PDB file of C-alpha atoms in Angstrom:
ATOM      1  CA  MET A  18       9.353   0.632   8.560  1.00  0.00           C
ATOM      2  CA  ILE A  19      11.621  -0.477   5.476  1.00  0.00           C
ATOM      3  CA  LYS A  20       9.633  -3.382   5.016  1.00  0.00           C
ATOM      4  CA  LYS A  21       6.342  -1.210   4.613  1.00  0.00           C
ATOM      5  CA  TYR A  22       8.093   0.655   2.001  1.00  0.00           C
ATOM      6  CA  LEU A  23       9.720  -2.237  -0.038  1.00  0.00           C
ATOM      7  CA  VAL A  24       6.015  -3.589   0.003  1.00  0.00           C
ATOM      8  CA  LEU A  25       4.806  -0.575  -1.404  1.00  0.00           C
ATOM      9  CA  ILE A  26       7.402  -0.272  -4.147  1.00  0.00           C
ATOM     10  CA  LEU A  27       6.947  -4.055  -5.388  1.00  0.00           C
ATOM     11  CA  CYS A  28       3.185  -3.518  -5.532  1.00  0.00           C
ATOM     12  CA  PHE A  29       3.596  -0.305  -7.285  1.00  0.00           C
ATOM     13  CA  SER A  30       6.182  -1.826  -9.863  1.00  0.00           C
ATOM     14  CA  PHE A  31       4.048  -4.727 -10.222  1.00  0.00           C
ATOM     15  CA  GLN A  32       0.787  -2.530 -10.965  1.00  0.00           C
ATOM     16  CA  GLN A  33       3.249  -0.885 -13.595  1.00  0.00           C
ATOM     17  CA  LEU A  34       4.401  -3.850 -15.418  1.00  0.00           C
ATOM     18  CA  GLU A  35       0.632  -5.199 -15.016  1.00  0.00           C
ATOM     19  CA  SER A  36      -0.297  -1.910 -16.906  1.00  0.00           C
ATOM     20  CA  ALA A  37       2.437  -2.178 -19.317  1.00  0.00           C
ATOM     21  CA  GLU A  38       1.501  -5.937 -20.543  1.00  0.00           C
ATOM     22  CA  LYS A  39      -2.107  -4.406 -20.733  1.00  0.00           C
ATOM     23  CA  SER A  40      -1.418  -1.467 -23.259  1.00  0.00           C
ATOM     24  CA  GLU A  41       0.517  -4.274 -25.122  1.00  0.00           C
ATOM     25  CA  ILE A  42      -2.310  -6.495 -25.646  1.00  0.00           C
ATOM     26  CA  LEU A  43      -4.557  -3.694 -26.037  1.00  0.00           C
ATOM     27  CA  LEU A  44      -2.253  -2.619 -28.966  1.00  0.00           C
ATOM     28  CA  ALA A  45      -2.058  -6.503 -30.003  1.00  0.00           C
ATOM     29  CA  MET A  46      -5.798  -6.349 -30.478  1.00  0.00           C
ATOM     30  CA  ASP A  47      -6.042  -2.977 -31.928  1.00  0.00           C
ATOM     31  CA  LYS A  48      -3.929  -4.172 -35.120  1.00  0.00           C
ATOM     32  CA  TYR A  49      -5.447  -7.299 -34.980  1.00  0.00           C
ATOM     33  CA  ASN A  50      -8.906  -5.297 -35.169  1.00  0.00           C
ATOM     34  CA  GLU A  51      -7.790  -3.138 -37.798  1.00  0.00           C
ATOM     35  CA  ALA A  52      -5.966  -5.841 -40.282  1.00  0.00           C
ATOM     36  CA  PHE A  53      -9.527  -7.079 -39.729  1.00  0.00           C
ATOM     37  CA  ILE A  54     -11.270  -4.268 -40.941  1.00  0.00           C
ATOM     38  CA  LEU A  55      -8.823  -3.668 -43.805  1.00  0.00           C
ATOM     39  CA  ALA A  56      -8.998  -7.315 -45.425  1.00  0.00           C
ATOM     40  CA  ASP A  57      -5.321  -7.078 -44.880  1.00  0.00           C
ATOM     41  CA  TYR A  58      -4.861 -10.808 -44.756  1.00  0.00           C
ATOM     42  CA  ASP A  59      -0.839 -10.750 -44.566  1.00  0.00           C
ATOM     43  CA  GLN A  60      -1.014  -8.198 -41.026  1.00  0.00           C
ATOM     44  CA  ILE A  61      -4.177 -10.406 -40.001  1.00  0.00           C
ATOM     45  CA  ILE A  62      -1.431 -13.521 -39.816  1.00  0.00           C
ATOM     46  CA  GLU A  63       1.448 -11.032 -38.476  1.00  0.00           C
ATOM     47  CA  ASN A  64      -0.863 -11.296 -35.198  1.00  0.00           C
ATOM     48  CA  PHE A  65      -0.769 -14.769 -34.982  1.00  0.00           C
ATOM     49  CA  THR A  66       1.589 -17.332 -34.004  1.00  0.00           C
ATOM     50  CA  PHE A  67       1.467 -20.978 -34.608  1.00  0.00           C
ATOM     51  CA  PRO A  68      -0.160 -23.688 -34.521  1.00  0.00           C
ATOM     52  CA  VAL A  69      -3.678 -21.803 -34.212  1.00  0.00           C
ATOM     53  CA  SER A  70      -6.418 -23.016 -32.788  1.00  0.00           C
ATOM     54  CA  ILE A  71      -9.914 -22.050 -33.573  1.00  0.00           C
ATOM     55  CA  ILE A  72     -13.033 -23.298 -31.808  1.00  0.00           C
ATOM     56  CA  THR A  73     -16.508 -22.828 -32.767  1.00  0.00           C
ATOM     57  CA  SER A  74     -19.863 -24.621 -31.803  1.00  0.00           C
ATOM     58  CA  GLU A  75     -19.604 -26.597 -35.130  1.00  0.00           C
ATOM     59  CA  ARG A  76     -15.651 -27.327 -35.114  1.00  0.00           C
ATOM     60  CA  MET A  77     -12.428 -26.848 -34.325  1.00  0.00           C
ATOM     61  CA  LEU A  78      -9.406 -25.802 -36.473  1.00  0.00           C
ATOM     62  CA  SER A  79      -6.108 -26.766 -36.085  1.00  0.00           C
ATOM     63  CA  ILE A  80      -3.878 -24.359 -38.080  1.00  0.00           C
ATOM     64  CA  ASP A  81      -0.376 -24.667 -38.691  1.00  0.00           C
ATOM     65  CA  THR A  82       0.364 -22.855 -41.932  1.00  0.00           C
ATOM     66  CA  LYS A  83       0.092 -18.889 -42.811  1.00  0.00           C
ATOM     67  CA  PHE A  84      -1.478 -20.100 -45.693  1.00  0.00           C
ATOM     68  CA  GLY A  85      -4.518 -22.228 -43.980  1.00  0.00           C
ATOM     69  CA  LEU A  86      -4.937 -19.290 -41.655  1.00  0.00           C
ATOM     70  CA  GLN A  87      -5.215 -17.018 -44.640  1.00  0.00           C
ATOM     71  CA  PHE A  88      -7.123 -19.311 -46.057  1.00  0.00           C
ATOM     72  CA  VAL A  89      -9.927 -19.411 -42.936  1.00  0.00           C
ATOM     73  CA  TYR A  90      -9.900 -15.590 -42.588  1.00  0.00           C
ATOM     74  CA  LYS A  91     -10.781 -15.045 -46.472  1.00  0.00           C
ATOM     75  CA  LYS A  92     -13.987 -17.369 -45.839  1.00  0.00           C
ATOM     76  CA  ILE A  93     -14.452 -15.462 -42.271  1.00  0.00           C
ATOM     77  CA  ARG A  94     -14.199 -12.116 -43.899  1.00  0.00           C
ATOM     78  CA  GLY A  95     -15.489 -12.736 -47.048  1.00  0.00           C
ATOM     79  CA  ASP A  96     -19.108 -13.926 -45.633  1.00  0.00           C
ATOM     80  CA  LEU A  97     -19.526 -10.456 -44.201  1.00  0.00           C
ATOM     81  CA  PRO A  98     -22.270  -8.673 -46.007  1.00  0.00           C
ATOM     82  CA  GLU A  99     -20.781  -6.333 -49.031  1.00  0.00           C
ATOM     83  CA  PHE A 100     -22.237  -3.210 -46.940  1.00  0.00           C
ATOM     84  CA  TYR A 101     -19.780  -3.929 -43.684  1.00  0.00           C
ATOM     85  CA  SER A 102     -17.618  -1.259 -43.002  1.00  0.00           C
ATOM     86  CA  TYR A 103     -15.686  -1.832 -39.955  1.00  0.00           C
ATOM     87  CA  SER A 104     -15.241  -3.508 -36.452  1.00  0.00           C
ATOM     88  CA  LYS A 105     -15.224  -1.706 -32.819  1.00  0.00           C
ATOM     89  CA  TRP A 106     -14.463  -3.131 -29.586  1.00  0.00           C
ATOM     90  CA  ASN A 107     -16.978  -2.327 -27.086  1.00  0.00           C
ATOM     91  CA  ASN A 108     -15.528  -4.098 -24.007  1.00  0.00           C
ATOM     92  CA  ILE A 109     -11.920  -5.617 -23.638  1.00  0.00           C
ATOM     93  CA  ASP A 110     -10.986  -7.812 -20.390  1.00  0.00           C
ATOM     94  CA  ILE A 111      -7.420  -8.907 -19.756  1.00  0.00           C
ATOM     95  CA  GLN A 112      -6.154 -11.511 -17.606  1.00  0.00           C
ATOM     96  CA  VAL A 113      -2.446 -12.289 -17.455  1.00  0.00           C
ATOM     97  CA  MET A 114      -1.717 -15.417 -16.412  1.00  0.00           C
ATOM     98  CA  ASP A 115       1.939 -15.124 -16.604  1.00  0.00           C
ATOM     99  CA  LYS A 116       5.058 -12.677 -17.839  1.00  0.00           C
ATOM    100  CA  ASN A 117       3.919 -14.767 -21.463  1.00  0.00           C
ATOM    101  CA  ILE A 118       0.610 -15.956 -21.556  1.00  0.00           C
ATOM    102  CA  ALA A 119      -2.694 -14.084 -21.336  1.00  0.00           C
ATOM    103  CA  ILE A 120      -6.298 -14.654 -21.836  1.00  0.00           C
ATOM    104  CA  VAL A 121      -8.549 -11.603 -23.518  1.00  0.00           C
ATOM    105  CA  ARG A 122     -12.585 -11.443 -23.564  1.00  0.00           C
ATOM    106  CA  ALA A 123     -13.706  -9.006 -25.758  1.00  0.00           C
ATOM    107  CA  SER A 124     -16.542  -8.025 -26.959  1.00  0.00           C
ATOM    108  CA  PHE A 125     -17.381  -5.927 -30.573  1.00  0.00           C
ATOM    109  CA  SER A 126     -20.120  -4.540 -33.093  1.00  0.00           C
ATOM    110  CA  ARG A 127     -19.794  -4.524 -36.666  1.00  0.00           C
ATOM    111  CA  TYR A 128     -21.087  -1.462 -38.637  1.00  0.00           C
ATOM    112  CA  ASP A 129     -22.337  -0.753 -41.826  1.00  0.00           C
ATOM    113  CA  LYS A 130     -21.285   2.210 -44.646  1.00  0.00           C
ATOM    114  CA  ASP A 131     -24.179   4.342 -42.812  1.00  0.00           C
ATOM    115  CA  GLU A 132     -22.898   3.756 -39.398  1.00  0.00           C
ATOM    116  CA  LYS A 133     -25.175   1.411 -38.029  1.00  0.00           C
ATOM    117  CA  LYS A 134     -24.463  -1.341 -35.985  1.00  0.00           C
ATOM    118  CA  PHE A 135     -25.582  -4.609 -37.504  1.00  0.00           C
ATOM    119  CA  TYR A 136     -23.783  -7.131 -35.208  1.00  0.00           C
ATOM    120  CA  ASP A 137     -22.771  -7.941 -32.019  1.00  0.00           C
ATOM    121  CA  GLY A 138     -20.470 -10.581 -31.163  1.00  0.00           C
ATOM    122  CA  SER A 139     -17.663 -11.959 -28.731  1.00  0.00           C
ATOM    123  CA  GLY A 140     -14.423 -13.736 -28.729  1.00  0.00           C
ATOM    124  CA  ILE A 141     -11.881 -15.357 -25.968  1.00  0.00           C
ATOM    125  CA  TYR A 142      -8.583 -15.063 -27.274  1.00  0.00           C
ATOM    126  CA  GLN A 143      -5.314 -16.590 -26.011  1.00  0.00           C
ATOM    127  CA  LEU A 144      -2.263 -14.839 -26.904  1.00  0.00           C
ATOM    128  CA  LYS A 145       1.644 -15.445 -26.125  1.00  0.00           C
ATOM    129  CA  LYS A 146       4.239 -13.046 -26.002  1.00  0.00           C
ATOM    130  CA  ILE A 147       7.097 -14.219 -28.664  1.00  0.00           C
ATOM    131  CA  ASP A 148      10.087 -11.953 -29.099  1.00  0.00           C
ATOM    132  CA  LYS A 149       8.341  -9.058 -26.501  1.00  0.00           C
ATOM    133  CA  VAL A 150       5.269  -9.043 -28.814  1.00  0.00           C
ATOM    134  CA  TRP A 151       1.768 -10.373 -27.953  1.00  0.00           C
ATOM    135  CA  LYS A 152       0.461 -12.731 -30.609  1.00  0.00           C
ATOM    136  CA  ILE A 153      -2.827 -14.642 -31.008  1.00  0.00           C
ATOM    137  CA  PHE A 154      -2.546 -18.471 -30.665  1.00  0.00           C
ATOM    138  CA  SER A 155      -6.299 -19.571 -30.311  1.00  0.00           C
ATOM    139  CA  LEU A 156      -9.833 -17.539 -30.511  1.00  0.00           C
ATOM    140  CA  ILE A 157     -12.944 -18.877 -29.603  1.00  0.00           C
ATOM    141  CA  PRO A 158     -16.047 -16.489 -31.224  1.00  0.00           C
ATOM    142  CA  PHE A 159     -19.452 -16.888 -29.972  1.00  0.00           C
ATOM    143  CA  GLN A 160     -22.409 -14.581 -30.081  1.00  0.00           C
ATOM    144  CA  SER A 161     -23.695 -14.687 -26.514  1.00  0.00           C
ATOM    145  CA  ILE A 162     -23.094 -17.100 -23.404  1.00  0.00           C
ATOM    146  CA  GLU A 163     -25.333 -18.677 -21.142  1.00  0.00           C
ATOM    147  CA  LYS A 164     -24.869 -18.410 -17.704  1.00  0.00           C
ATOM    148  CA  LEU A 165     -25.662 -21.906 -16.164  1.00  0.00           C
TER     149      LEU A 165
END
């Protein structure tokens, strides 16, 4: 009987720990999104740990410096149309691999100043817990997935 209670307590504790980790990861993703919306490059960079990899269908970047990451994000953010207003997460799926590594698959939409959606995209973000804070170290942006 005691073993059953112990197993239930351990399961409940693990679920609460996992829920707390997921909440922290969601907070990190929201901080990143808010900085992106505001084009606050210093805050965008604070959401990353180095080296950073950004993988697209055209290229793979390995970025080792804050200056390099700021350059990339000024290009990404600068290429958005002038009518861009904000981005909103549509769905975030989090997999905690261990206590310090997580993979996030997120979909988002971008909106104009009239609150009209003009773009849907997705990304796979890999995060690492550094000094009790989740930070992005890898990003793979994409528009859609083709299932094989």
